[in-house]
XYZ file of C-alpha atoms in Angstrom:
184
model
C 0.000 0.000 0.000
C 1.222 3.517 -0.715
C 2.711 5.418 2.222
C 0.460 8.472 1.949
C -2.778 6.508 2.415
C -4.677 6.505 5.681
C -7.763 4.503 6.622
C -10.302 6.338 8.733
C -13.930 6.127 9.788
C -16.176 7.824 7.284
C -17.879 11.096 8.144
C -21.308 12.312 7.083
C -19.674 14.513 4.438
C -18.344 11.283 2.852
C -21.919 10.183 2.021
C -21.532 10.869 -1.703
C -18.349 8.784 -1.871
C -20.044 5.982 0.066
C -22.923 6.143 -2.462
C -20.408 5.795 -5.287
C -19.017 2.719 -3.515
C -22.468 1.093 -3.313
C -23.146 1.654 -7.021
C -19.641 0.588 -8.077
C -19.907 -2.622 -6.040
C -23.212 -3.374 -7.802
C -21.694 -2.573 -11.227
C -24.221 0.245 -11.620
C -23.856 3.674 -13.243
C -22.325 6.170 -10.808
C -23.295 9.316 -12.706
C -26.537 9.760 -10.718
C -25.630 9.376 -7.063
C -28.455 11.405 -5.508
C -30.914 8.561 -4.986
C -28.291 6.481 -3.164
C -26.563 9.428 -1.458
C -29.740 10.078 0.519
C -29.578 6.543 1.919
C -25.853 6.845 2.625
C -26.524 10.064 4.584
C -29.032 8.277 6.822
C -27.285 6.845 9.919
C -29.924 4.086 10.150
C -29.307 2.791 6.596
C -27.279 -0.329 5.838
C -25.287 1.822 3.378
C -24.664 4.638 5.849
C -21.474 6.597 6.160
C -21.380 5.466 9.811
C -20.920 1.849 8.692
C -18.062 2.779 6.371
C -14.302 3.146 6.361
C -12.560 5.459 3.898
C -9.080 5.080 2.447
C -7.718 8.551 1.848
C -4.687 9.745 -0.104
C -3.612 13.358 0.254
C -6.998 14.278 1.716
C -9.016 12.662 -1.078
C -11.082 9.439 -0.763
C -9.640 6.648 -2.917
C -11.420 3.626 -1.471
C -14.266 2.629 0.806
C -15.730 -0.406 2.538
C -19.153 -0.705 4.146
C -19.549 -3.335 6.875
C -21.901 -4.192 9.716
C -23.241 -6.886 12.009
C -25.230 -9.707 10.476
C -27.302 -9.610 13.674
C -28.736 -6.309 12.417
C -29.026 -7.310 8.759
C -32.759 -8.042 8.482
C -33.770 -4.789 10.202
C -31.201 -2.761 8.253
C -32.335 -4.268 4.972
C -36.027 -3.637 5.599
C -35.383 -0.047 6.692
C -33.003 0.734 3.832
C -34.845 -0.922 0.978
C -38.195 0.595 1.848
C -36.607 4.035 1.649
C -34.208 3.425 -1.232
C -36.685 1.609 -3.460
C -39.878 3.385 -2.478
C -42.971 1.229 -2.510
C -41.154 -2.105 -2.247
C -43.397 -4.735 -0.697
C -42.017 -6.051 2.633
C -42.869 -9.557 1.413
C -40.528 -9.016 -1.555
C -37.760 -8.025 0.838
C -38.237 -11.224 2.844
C -38.102 -13.327 -0.349
C -34.831 -11.830 -1.622
C -31.608 -13.727 -0.871
C -29.971 -13.198 2.503
C -26.492 -11.684 2.424
C -25.634 -11.813 6.117
C -26.680 -13.981 9.027
C -26.664 -13.477 12.793
C -23.302 -14.253 14.324
C -21.266 -12.912 11.423
C -19.848 -9.558 10.438
C -20.725 -8.620 6.869
C -18.414 -6.895 4.380
C -21.092 -5.329 2.206
C -19.533 -3.084 -0.434
C -15.916 -2.376 -1.352
C -14.576 -0.054 -4.009
C -11.094 1.228 -4.867
C -10.363 3.993 -7.376
C -8.804 2.411 -10.496
C -5.454 4.191 -10.161
C -5.068 2.836 -6.597
C -5.853 -0.812 -7.355
C -3.261 -3.559 -7.243
C -1.242 -2.398 -4.263
C -3.066 -3.919 -1.298
C -5.543 -1.156 -0.526
C -8.600 -3.416 -0.838
C -7.034 -5.940 1.506
C -6.141 -3.178 3.975
C -9.734 -1.918 3.990
C -11.074 -5.454 4.452
C -8.688 -6.132 7.340
C -9.624 -2.822 8.977
C -13.341 -3.671 8.685
C -12.704 -7.155 10.078
C -10.776 -5.617 12.972
C -13.888 -3.549 13.745
C -15.957 -6.726 13.662
C -13.530 -8.493 15.996
C -13.776 -5.605 18.461
C -17.531 -6.194 18.460
C -16.969 -9.890 19.218
C -17.322 -11.450 15.746
C -15.030 -14.168 14.444
C -17.054 -15.064 11.347
C -17.024 -12.768 8.330
C -19.046 -12.925 5.132
C -19.259 -11.253 1.730
C -20.811 -11.791 -1.695
C -18.930 -12.130 -4.963
C -20.555 -12.125 -8.400
C -20.363 -15.466 -10.181
C -19.005 -13.745 -13.302
C -15.975 -12.490 -11.333
C -13.841 -15.610 -10.794
C -10.654 -13.592 -10.276
C -12.286 -11.698 -7.421
C -13.544 -14.971 -5.934
C -9.981 -16.343 -6.119
C -8.683 -13.170 -4.458
C -11.093 -13.586 -1.532
C -10.215 -17.282 -1.281
C -6.557 -16.251 -1.060
C -7.456 -14.116 1.949
C -9.036 -17.127 3.651
C -12.694 -16.879 2.596
C -14.388 -20.150 1.673
C -17.266 -20.652 -0.718
C -20.715 -21.073 0.795
C -24.090 -21.090 -0.926
C -24.975 -19.448 -4.227
C -27.650 -16.746 -4.006
C -29.692 -14.710 -6.448
C -29.460 -11.035 -5.673
C -30.538 -8.044 -7.755
C -31.128 -10.453 -10.650
C -27.552 -11.791 -10.602
C -25.995 -14.932 -9.194
C -23.561 -14.442 -6.346
C -21.524 -16.766 -4.174
C -21.561 -16.109 -0.449
C -18.091 -16.527 0.989
C -17.291 -16.864 4.673
C -14.226 -16.815 6.862
C -13.756 -17.935 10.457
C -11.010 -16.099 12.249
C -9.881 -16.531 15.817
C -6.750 -14.422 15.344
C -6.333 -11.219 17.327
């Protein structure tokens, strides 16, 4: 990782960058951030700035990870989706694949600016998020990886994540990956 990069807790004024992270992680267009930025500004949202870490180089965000407790996942999801996708039926929310389960800490969205990729920044953000989870008492971590991204799946496997079930999410097939860690 480059020497001038720091990892810090996100602030409310990082909400737009967090929104860009959510859309980038979903392979969605980032030119219209407003509809997601509102959710990222809300401290109760699963995509909130207060659930995010920012990698910063020379005062500018260059990466972000959103993470939170799987114990809170169902409530976070219901709250967030009903506001983000107005009019969504709560029954539809319950029928959509589960990303995170109680007893695990979930690494939701991760994004690194293209010019900062390939030098360990993603791993550093993941480890920092996992450290947060460990401080909260979690030793099981989970994430999703798109089936059409085998290199990313191999990367996560190299970090110690193991394949779990395949899930349908947002119309795409994903593989849940989990890691058990008892290290301090």
